[in-house]
PDB file of N, CA and C in Angstrom:
ATOM      1  N   MET W   1     103.341  76.786  94.749  1.00 74.00           N
ATOM      2  CA  MET W   1     102.367  77.838  94.915  1.00 74.00           C
ATOM      3  C   MET W   1     102.996  79.064  95.558  1.00 74.00           C
ATOM      4  N   ASN W   2     103.975  78.860  96.401  1.00 91.00           N
ATOM      5  CA  ASN W   2     104.638  79.972  97.066  1.00 91.00           C
ATOM      6  C   ASN W   2     105.332  80.882  96.060  1.00 91.00           C
ATOM      7  N   THR W   3     105.930  80.315  95.042  1.00 93.00           N
ATOM      8  CA  THR W   3     106.611  81.110  94.016  1.00 93.00           C
ATOM      9  C   THR W   3     105.623  81.986  93.254  1.00 93.00           C
ATOM     10  N   VAL W   4     104.481  81.435  92.932  1.00 93.00           N
ATOM     11  CA  VAL W   4     103.457  82.198  92.215  1.00 93.00           C
ATOM     12  C   VAL W   4     102.962  83.350  93.077  1.00 93.00           C
ATOM     13  N   TYR W   5     102.753  83.095  94.370  1.00 93.00           N
ATOM     14  CA  TYR W   5     102.299  84.137  95.288  1.00 93.00           C
ATOM     15  C   TYR W   5     103.322  85.267  95.374  1.00 93.00           C
ATOM     16  N   VAL W   6     104.565  84.927  95.563  1.00 94.00           N
ATOM     17  CA  VAL W   6     105.614  85.949  95.684  1.00 94.00           C
ATOM     18  C   VAL W   6     105.756  86.724  94.384  1.00 94.00           C
ATOM     19  N   LEU W   7     105.758  86.035  93.256  1.00 96.00           N
ATOM     20  CA  LEU W   7     105.884  86.705  91.962  1.00 96.00           C
ATOM     21  C   LEU W   7     104.704  87.636  91.705  1.00 96.00           C
ATOM     22  N   THR W   8     103.514  87.193  92.043  1.00 95.00           N
ATOM     23  CA  THR W   8     102.323  88.027  91.864  1.00 95.00           C
ATOM     24  C   THR W   8     102.400  89.278  92.728  1.00 95.00           C
ATOM     25  N   MET W   9     102.803  89.134  93.974  1.00 95.00           N
ATOM     26  CA  MET W   9     102.907  90.293  94.856  1.00 95.00           C
ATOM     27  C   MET W   9     104.004  91.257  94.395  1.00 95.00           C
ATOM     28  N   ILE W  10     105.096  90.725  93.881  1.00 97.00           N
ATOM     29  CA  ILE W  10     106.161  91.588  93.359  1.00 97.00           C
ATOM     30  C   ILE W  10     105.662  92.376  92.154  1.00 97.00           C
ATOM     31  N   LEU W  11     104.974  91.709  91.246  1.00 97.00           N
ATOM     32  CA  LEU W  11     104.450  92.396  90.063  1.00 97.00           C
ATOM     33  C   LEU W  11     103.399  93.441  90.433  1.00 97.00           C
ATOM     34  N   LEU W  12     102.546  93.130  91.392  1.00 96.00           N
ATOM     35  CA  LEU W  12     101.572  94.118  91.855  1.00 96.00           C
ATOM     36  C   LEU W  12     102.271  95.309  92.514  1.00 96.00           C
ATOM     37  N   GLY W  13     103.333  95.037  93.247  1.00 96.00           N
ATOM     38  CA  GLY W  13     104.100  96.121  93.872  1.00 96.00           C
ATOM     39  C   GLY W  13     104.778  97.012  92.853  1.00 96.00           C
ATOM     40  N   VAL W  14     105.346  96.418  91.821  1.00 97.00           N
ATOM     41  CA  VAL W  14     105.986  97.206  90.760  1.00 97.00           C
ATOM     42  C   VAL W  14     104.954  98.058  90.032  1.00 97.00           C
ATOM     43  N   ALA W  15     103.804  97.471  89.739  1.00 97.00           N
ATOM     44  CA  ALA W  15     102.742  98.233  89.089  1.00 97.00           C
ATOM     45  C   ALA W  15     102.258  99.365  89.984  1.00 97.00           C
ATOM     46  N   PHE W  16     102.186  99.132  91.288  1.00 97.00           N
ATOM     47  CA  PHE W  16     101.782 100.170  92.235  1.00 97.00           C
ATOM     48  C   PHE W  16     102.790 101.315  92.234  1.00 97.00           C
ATOM     49  N   LEU W  17     104.072 100.989  92.205  1.00 97.00           N
ATOM     50  CA  LEU W  17     105.104 102.026  92.158  1.00 97.00           C
ATOM     51  C   LEU W  17     105.046 102.822  90.855  1.00 97.00           C
ATOM     52  N   MET W  18     104.773 102.157  89.754  1.00 96.00           N
ATOM     53  CA  MET W  18     104.642 102.859  88.479  1.00 96.00           C
ATOM     54  C   MET W  18     103.445 103.804  88.494  1.00 96.00           C
ATOM     55  N   ALA W  19     102.350 103.378  89.103  1.00 95.00           N
ATOM     56  CA  ALA W  19     101.181 104.260  89.225  1.00 95.00           C
ATOM     57  C   ALA W  19     101.482 105.420  90.160  1.00 95.00           C
ATOM     58  N   ALA W  20     102.277 105.188  91.196  1.00 96.00           N
ATOM     59  CA  ALA W  20     102.656 106.264  92.107  1.00 96.00           C
ATOM     60  C   ALA W  20     103.513 107.310  91.393  1.00 96.00           C
ATOM     61  N   VAL W  21     104.361 106.864  90.483  1.00 95.00           N
ATOM     62  CA  VAL W  21     105.156 107.808  89.689  1.00 95.00           C
ATOM     63  C   VAL W  21     104.236 108.656  88.824  1.00 95.00           C
ATOM     64  N   ARG W  22     103.235 108.052  88.217  1.00 94.00           N
ATOM     65  CA  ARG W  22     102.276 108.804  87.403  1.00 94.00           C
ATOM     66  C   ARG W  22     101.489 109.773  88.272  1.00 94.00           C
ATOM     67  N   LEU W  23     101.196 109.386  89.500  1.00 93.00           N
ATOM     68  CA  LEU W  23     100.487 110.263  90.423  1.00 93.00           C
ATOM     69  C   LEU W  23     101.309 111.506  90.746  1.00 93.00           C
ATOM     70  N   VAL W  24     102.590 111.337  90.928  1.00 94.00           N
ATOM     71  CA  VAL W  24     103.457 112.466  91.272  1.00 94.00           C
ATOM     72  C   VAL W  24     103.748 113.339  90.060  1.00 94.00           C
ATOM     73  N   ARG W  25     104.018 112.720  88.931  1.00 92.00           N
ATOM     74  CA  ARG W  25     104.434 113.475  87.742  1.00 92.00           C
ATOM     75  C   ARG W  25     103.280 114.154  87.020  1.00 92.00           C
ATOM     76  N   GLY W  26     102.079 113.622  87.129  1.00 83.00           N
ATOM     77  CA  GLY W  26     100.923 114.268  86.486  1.00 83.00           C
ATOM     78  C   GLY W  26     100.862 113.983  84.998  1.00 83.00           C
ATOM     79  N   PRO W  27     100.774 114.928  84.132  1.00 86.00           N
ATOM     80  CA  PRO W  27     100.787 116.384  84.305  1.00 86.00           C
ATOM     81  C   PRO W  27      99.406 116.975  84.557  1.00 86.00           C
ATOM     82  N   SER W  28      98.349 116.255  84.255  1.00 84.00           N
ATOM     83  CA  SER W  28      97.013 116.835  84.435  1.00 84.00           C
ATOM     84  C   SER W  28      96.315 116.172  85.626  1.00 84.00           C
ATOM     85  N   SER W  29      95.215 116.783  86.031  1.00 82.00           N
ATOM     86  CA  SER W  29      94.434 116.230  87.141  1.00 82.00           C
ATOM     87  C   SER W  29      93.848 114.879  86.770  1.00 82.00           C
ATOM     88  N   PHE W  30      93.465 114.714  85.514  1.00 84.00           N
ATOM     89  CA  PHE W  30      92.894 113.433  85.092  1.00 84.00           C
ATOM     90  C   PHE W  30      93.925 112.308  85.151  1.00 84.00           C
ATOM     91  N   ASP W  31      95.192 112.627  84.870  1.00 87.00           N
ATOM     92  CA  ASP W  31      96.245 111.623  85.027  1.00 87.00           C
ATOM     93  C   ASP W  31      96.370 111.194  86.485  1.00 87.00           C
ATOM     94  N   ARG W  32      96.299 112.142  87.375  1.00 88.00           N
ATOM     95  CA  ARG W  32      96.392 111.831  88.800  1.00 88.00           C
ATOM     96  C   ARG W  32      95.175 111.040  89.284  1.00 88.00           C
ATOM     97  N   ILE W  33      94.004 111.404  88.801  1.00 87.00           N
ATOM     98  CA  ILE W  33      92.789 110.670  89.175  1.00 87.00           C
ATOM     99  C   ILE W  33      92.882 109.230  88.681  1.00 87.00           C
ATOM    100  N   MET W  34      93.331 109.051  87.461  1.00 89.00           N
ATOM    101  CA  MET W  34      93.470 107.700  86.904  1.00 89.00           C
ATOM    102  C   MET W  34      94.524 106.905  87.667  1.00 89.00           C
ATOM    103  N   ALA W  35      95.618 107.546  88.053  1.00 92.00           N
ATOM    104  CA  ALA W  35      96.658 106.857  88.815  1.00 92.00           C
ATOM    105  C   ALA W  35      96.120 106.397  90.169  1.00 92.00           C
ATOM    106  N   LEU W  36      95.337 107.233  90.833  1.00 90.00           N
ATOM    107  CA  LEU W  36      94.742 106.823  92.105  1.00 90.00           C
ATOM    108  C   LEU W  36      93.772 105.659  91.920  1.00 90.00           C
ATOM    109  N   ASP W  37      93.030 105.678  90.839  1.00 91.00           N
ATOM    110  CA  ASP W  37      92.101 104.588  90.564  1.00 91.00           C
ATOM    111  C   ASP W  37      92.857 103.283  90.303  1.00 91.00           C
ATOM    112  N   VAL W  38      93.917 103.368  89.544  1.00 94.00           N
ATOM    113  CA  VAL W  38      94.741 102.175  89.273  1.00 94.00           C
ATOM    114  C   VAL W  38      95.363 101.657  90.562  1.00 94.00           C
ATOM    115  N   MET W  39      95.834 102.568  91.418  1.00 94.00           N
ATOM    116  CA  MET W  39      96.418 102.148  92.686  1.00 94.00           C
ATOM    117  C   MET W  39      95.384 101.463  93.578  1.00 94.00           C
ATOM    118  N   ALA W  40      94.149 101.937  93.543  1.00 93.00           N
ATOM    119  CA  ALA W  40      93.094 101.290  94.326  1.00 93.00           C
ATOM    120  C   ALA W  40      92.804  99.890  93.793  1.00 93.00           C
ATOM    121  N   VAL W  41      92.770  99.744  92.486  1.00 94.00           N
ATOM    122  CA  VAL W  41      92.544  98.420  91.886  1.00 94.00           C
ATOM    123  C   VAL W  41      93.682  97.468  92.247  1.00 94.00           C
ATOM    124  N   LEU W  42      94.899  97.966  92.218  1.00 96.00           N
ATOM    125  CA  LEU W  42      96.046  97.126  92.577  1.00 96.00           C
ATOM    126  C   LEU W  42      96.018  96.744  94.055  1.00 96.00           C
ATOM    127  N   LEU W  43      95.576  97.659  94.904  1.00 94.00           N
ATOM    128  CA  LEU W  43      95.452  97.350  96.319  1.00 94.00           C
ATOM    129  C   LEU W  43      94.404  96.258  96.548  1.00 94.00           C
ATOM    130  N   VAL W  44      93.271  96.376  95.891  1.00 94.00           N
ATOM    131  CA  VAL W  44      92.231  95.358  96.001  1.00 94.00           C
ATOM    132  C   VAL W  44      92.739  94.018  95.462  1.00 94.00           C
ATOM    133  N   SER W  45      93.476  94.065  94.370  1.00 95.00           N
ATOM    134  CA  SER W  45      94.033  92.828  93.798  1.00 95.00           C
ATOM    135  C   SER W  45      95.013  92.174  94.765  1.00 95.00           C
ATOM    136  N   GLY W  46      95.848  92.969  95.385  1.00 94.00           N
ATOM    137  CA  GLY W  46      96.802  92.429  96.358  1.00 94.00           C
ATOM    138  C   GLY W  46      96.113  91.800  97.554  1.00 94.00           C
ATOM    139  N   ILE W  47      95.074  92.463  98.048  1.00 92.00           N
ATOM    140  CA  ILE W  47      94.321  91.899  99.172  1.00 92.00           C
ATOM    141  C   ILE W  47      93.645  90.594  98.761  1.00 92.00           C
ATOM    142  N   ALA W  48      93.103  90.545  97.547  1.00 93.00           N
ATOM    143  CA  ALA W  48      92.437  89.331  97.066  1.00 93.00           C
ATOM    144  C   ALA W  48      93.422  88.177  96.910  1.00 93.00           C
ATOM    145  N   VAL W  49      94.597  88.467  96.373  1.00 93.00           N
ATOM    146  CA  VAL W  49      95.618  87.416  96.222  1.00 93.00           C
ATOM    147  C   VAL W  49      96.052  86.911  97.594  1.00 93.00           C
ATOM    148  N   HIS W  50      96.253  87.831  98.527  1.00 92.00           N
ATOM    149  CA  HIS W  50      96.647  87.445  99.880  1.00 92.00           C
ATOM    150  C   HIS W  50      95.565  86.582 100.545  1.00 92.00           C
ATOM    151  N   ALA W  51      94.315  86.988 100.404  1.00 91.00           N
ATOM    152  CA  ALA W  51      93.222  86.229 101.006  1.00 91.00           C
ATOM    153  C   ALA W  51      93.087  84.842 100.381  1.00 91.00           C
ATOM    154  N   ALA W  52      93.266  84.770  99.070  1.00 91.00           N
ATOM    155  CA  ALA W  52      93.169  83.471  98.402  1.00 91.00           C
ATOM    156  C   ALA W  52      94.321  82.552  98.797  1.00 91.00           C
ATOM    157  N   TYR W  53      95.514  83.103  98.913  1.00 92.00           N
ATOM    158  CA  TYR W  53      96.676  82.281  99.250  1.00 92.00           C
ATOM    159  C   TYR W  53      96.584  81.745 100.677  1.00 92.00           C
ATOM    160  N   TRP W  54      96.206  82.604 101.606  1.00 90.00           N
ATOM    161  CA  TRP W  54      96.160  82.198 103.005  1.00 90.00           C
ATOM    162  C   TRP W  54      94.816  81.613 103.411  1.00 90.00           C
ATOM    163  N   GLY W  55      93.838  81.621 102.504  1.00 89.00           N
ATOM    164  CA  GLY W  55      92.540  81.028 102.795  1.00 89.00           C
ATOM    165  C   GLY W  55      91.767  81.775 103.866  1.00 89.00           C
ATOM    166  N   GLU W  56      91.798  83.098 103.788  1.00 86.00           N
ATOM    167  CA  GLU W  56      91.109  83.924 104.781  1.00 86.00           C
ATOM    168  C   GLU W  56      89.904  84.603 104.141  1.00 86.00           C
ATOM    169  N   PRO W  57      88.726  84.030 104.278  1.00 84.00           N
ATOM    170  CA  PRO W  57      87.542  84.646 103.675  1.00 84.00           C
ATOM    171  C   PRO W  57      87.097  85.919 104.394  1.00 84.00           C
ATOM    172  N   ALA W  58      87.671  86.203 105.555  1.00 83.00           N
ATOM    173  CA  ALA W  58      87.297  87.404 106.307  1.00 83.00           C
ATOM    174  C   ALA W  58      87.720  88.680 105.590  1.00 83.00           C
ATOM    175  N   HIS W  59      88.624  88.570 104.636  1.00 84.00           N
ATOM    176  CA  HIS W  59      89.078  89.747 103.900  1.00 84.00           C
ATOM    177  C   HIS W  59      88.058  90.208 102.858  1.00 84.00           C
ATOM    178  N   ALA W  60      86.989  89.470 102.663  1.00 86.00           N
ATOM    179  CA  ALA W  60      85.973  89.861 101.689  1.00 86.00           C
ATOM    180  C   ALA W  60      85.341  91.194 102.072  1.00 86.00           C
ATOM    181  N   THR W  61      85.140  91.427 103.339  1.00 89.00           N
ATOM    182  CA  THR W  61      84.579  92.696 103.795  1.00 89.00           C
ATOM    183  C   THR W  61      85.548  93.832 103.502  1.00 89.00           C
ATOM    184  N   LEU W  62      86.807  93.615 103.757  1.00 89.00           N
ATOM    185  CA  LEU W  62      87.821  94.627 103.467  1.00 89.00           C
ATOM    186  C   LEU W  62      87.871  94.934 101.978  1.00 89.00           C
ATOM    187  N   LEU W  63      87.775  93.901 101.156  1.00 91.00           N
ATOM    188  CA  LEU W  63      87.761  94.103  99.709  1.00 91.00           C
ATOM    189  C   LEU W  63      86.576  94.953  99.275  1.00 91.00           C
ATOM    190  N   LEU W  64      85.427  94.685  99.842  1.00 92.00           N
ATOM    191  CA  LEU W  64      84.227  95.431  99.499  1.00 92.00           C
ATOM    192  C   LEU W  64      84.343  96.896  99.914  1.00 92.00           C
ATOM    193  N   VAL W  65      84.836  97.149 101.105  1.00 92.00           N
ATOM    194  CA  VAL W  65      84.958  98.519 101.598  1.00 92.00           C
ATOM    195  C   VAL W  65      85.967  99.311 100.780  1.00 92.00           C
ATOM    196  N   VAL W  66      87.123  98.742 100.508  1.00 91.00           N
ATOM    197  CA  VAL W  66      88.144  99.439  99.731  1.00 91.00           C
ATOM    198  C   VAL W  66      87.645  99.696  98.316  1.00 91.00           C
ATOM    199  N   SER W  67      86.961  98.738  97.727  1.00 92.00           N
ATOM    200  CA  SER W  67      86.424  98.912  96.374  1.00 92.00           C
ATOM    201  C   SER W  67      85.400 100.039  96.320  1.00 92.00           C
ATOM    202  N   MET W  68      84.511 100.071  97.288  1.00 93.00           N
ATOM    203  CA  MET W  68      83.487 101.112  97.298  1.00 93.00           C
ATOM    204  C   MET W  68      84.090 102.491  97.545  1.00 93.00           C
ATOM    205  N   LEU W  69      85.044 102.592  98.457  1.00 92.00           N
ATOM    206  CA  LEU W  69      85.698 103.877  98.700  1.00 92.00           C
ATOM    207  C   LEU W  69      86.462 104.353  97.468  1.00 92.00           C
ATOM    208  N   ALA W  70      87.118 103.434  96.783  1.00 91.00           N
ATOM    209  CA  ALA W  70      87.854 103.807  95.572  1.00 91.00           C
ATOM    210  C   ALA W  70      86.908 104.298  94.488  1.00 91.00           C
ATOM    211  N   PHE W  71      85.780 103.632  94.332  1.00 91.00           N
ATOM    212  CA  PHE W  71      84.812 104.039  93.323  1.00 91.00           C
ATOM    213  C   PHE W  71      84.256 105.425  93.630  1.00 91.00           C
ATOM    214  N   VAL W  72      83.824 105.629  94.854  1.00 93.00           N
ATOM    215  CA  VAL W  72      83.253 106.922  95.231  1.00 93.00           C
ATOM    216  C   VAL W  72      84.310 108.024  95.115  1.00 93.00           C
ATOM    217  N   GLY W  73      85.525 107.736  95.524  1.00 89.00           N
ATOM    218  CA  GLY W  73      86.594 108.722  95.415  1.00 89.00           C
ATOM    219  C   GLY W  73      86.920 109.082  93.979  1.00 89.00           C
ATOM    220  N   SER W  74      86.965 108.102  93.103  1.00 86.00           N
ATOM    221  CA  SER W  74      87.264 108.354  91.695  1.00 86.00           C
ATOM    222  C   SER W  74      86.166 109.164  91.021  1.00 86.00           C
ATOM    223  N   VAL W  75      84.925 108.804  91.297  1.00 88.00           N
ATOM    224  CA  VAL W  75      83.813 109.538  90.699  1.00 88.00           C
ATOM    225  C   VAL W  75      83.771 110.969  91.222  1.00 88.00           C
ATOM    226  N   SER W  76      83.987 111.142  92.505  1.00 90.00           N
ATOM    227  CA  SER W  76      83.982 112.490  93.086  1.00 90.00           C
ATOM    228  C   SER W  76      85.103 113.347  92.523  1.00 90.00           C
ATOM    229  N   ALA W  77      86.295 112.796  92.411  1.00 85.00           N
ATOM    230  CA  ALA W  77      87.422 113.557  91.880  1.00 85.00           C
ATOM    231  C   ALA W  77      87.211 113.901  90.409  1.00 85.00           C
ATOM    232  N   ALA W  78      86.666 112.980  89.642  1.00 80.00           N
ATOM    233  CA  ALA W  78      86.408 113.254  88.226  1.00 80.00           C
ATOM    234  C   ALA W  78      85.340 114.326  88.054  1.00 80.00           C
ATOM    235  N   ARG W  79      84.312 114.274  88.883  1.00 86.00           N
ATOM    236  CA  ARG W  79      83.270 115.311  88.806  1.00 86.00           C
ATOM    237  C   ARG W  79      83.826 116.668  89.193  1.00 86.00           C
ATOM    238  N   LEU W  80      84.681 116.702  90.208  1.00 85.00           N
ATOM    239  CA  LEU W  80      85.286 117.960  90.623  1.00 85.00           C
ATOM    240  C   LEU W  80      86.167 118.528  89.530  1.00 85.00           C
ATOM    241  N   ALA W  81      86.971 117.678  88.906  1.00 80.00           N
ATOM    242  CA  ALA W  81      87.839 118.136  87.811  1.00 80.00           C
ATOM    243  C   ALA W  81      87.002 118.579  86.629  1.00 80.00           C
ATOM    244  N   GLY W  82      85.909 117.890  86.349  1.00 81.00           N
ATOM    245  CA  GLY W  82      85.025 118.283  85.252  1.00 81.00           C
ATOM    246  C   GLY W  82      84.327 119.603  85.544  1.00 81.00           C
ATOM    247  N   ALA W  83      83.967 119.820  86.794  1.00 85.00           N
ATOM    248  CA  ALA W  83      83.298 121.075  87.165  1.00 85.00           C
ATOM    249  C   ALA W  83      84.255 122.262  87.053  1.00 85.00           C
ATOM    250  N   ARG W  84      85.530 122.006  87.248  1.00 81.00           N
ATOM    251  CA  ARG W  84      86.527 123.070  87.107  1.00 81.00           C
ATOM    252  C   ARG W  84      86.803 123.396  85.654  1.00 81.00           C
ATOM    253  N   GLY W  85      86.348 122.541  84.769  1.00 76.00           N
ATOM    254  CA  GLY W  85      86.554 122.773  83.343  1.00 76.00           C
ATOM    255  C   GLY W  85      87.936 122.412  82.842  1.00 76.00           C
ATOM    256  N   GLU W  86      88.590 121.492  83.526  1.00 67.00           N
ATOM    257  CA  GLU W  86      89.931 121.081  83.119  1.00 67.00           C
ATOM    258  C   GLU W  86      89.858 120.148  81.920  1.00 67.00           C
ATOM    259  N   ARG W  87      90.845 120.260  81.053  1.00 66.00           N
ATOM    260  CA  ARG W  87      90.933 119.408  79.873  1.00 66.00           C
ATOM    261  C   ARG W  87      91.980 118.341  80.113  1.00 66.00           C
ATOM    262  N   ALA W  88      91.784 117.192  79.459  1.00 58.00           N
ATOM    263  CA  ALA W  88      92.712 116.060  79.617  1.00 58.00           C
ATOM    264  C   ALA W  88      94.036 116.305  78.978  1.00 58.00           C
TER     265      ALA W  88
END
């Protein structure tokens, strides 16, 4: 089980770094918004894997808070970009 945990965390980390590259490179605001959303999903996934592996149900609150903040942030950023009239 330890190998699966380490491999999963490594893959989530690599995916997070790839999303961070997309966040920096852009080229449009929608690309950056999507990269932030993907990074939030990967963060929630990492916390969930960690909680499941170590058997810590207390992380459920953290998962809920991070998920809600990511959702509100993504919707707000998309509405702001849409209000500016930016194209994808």
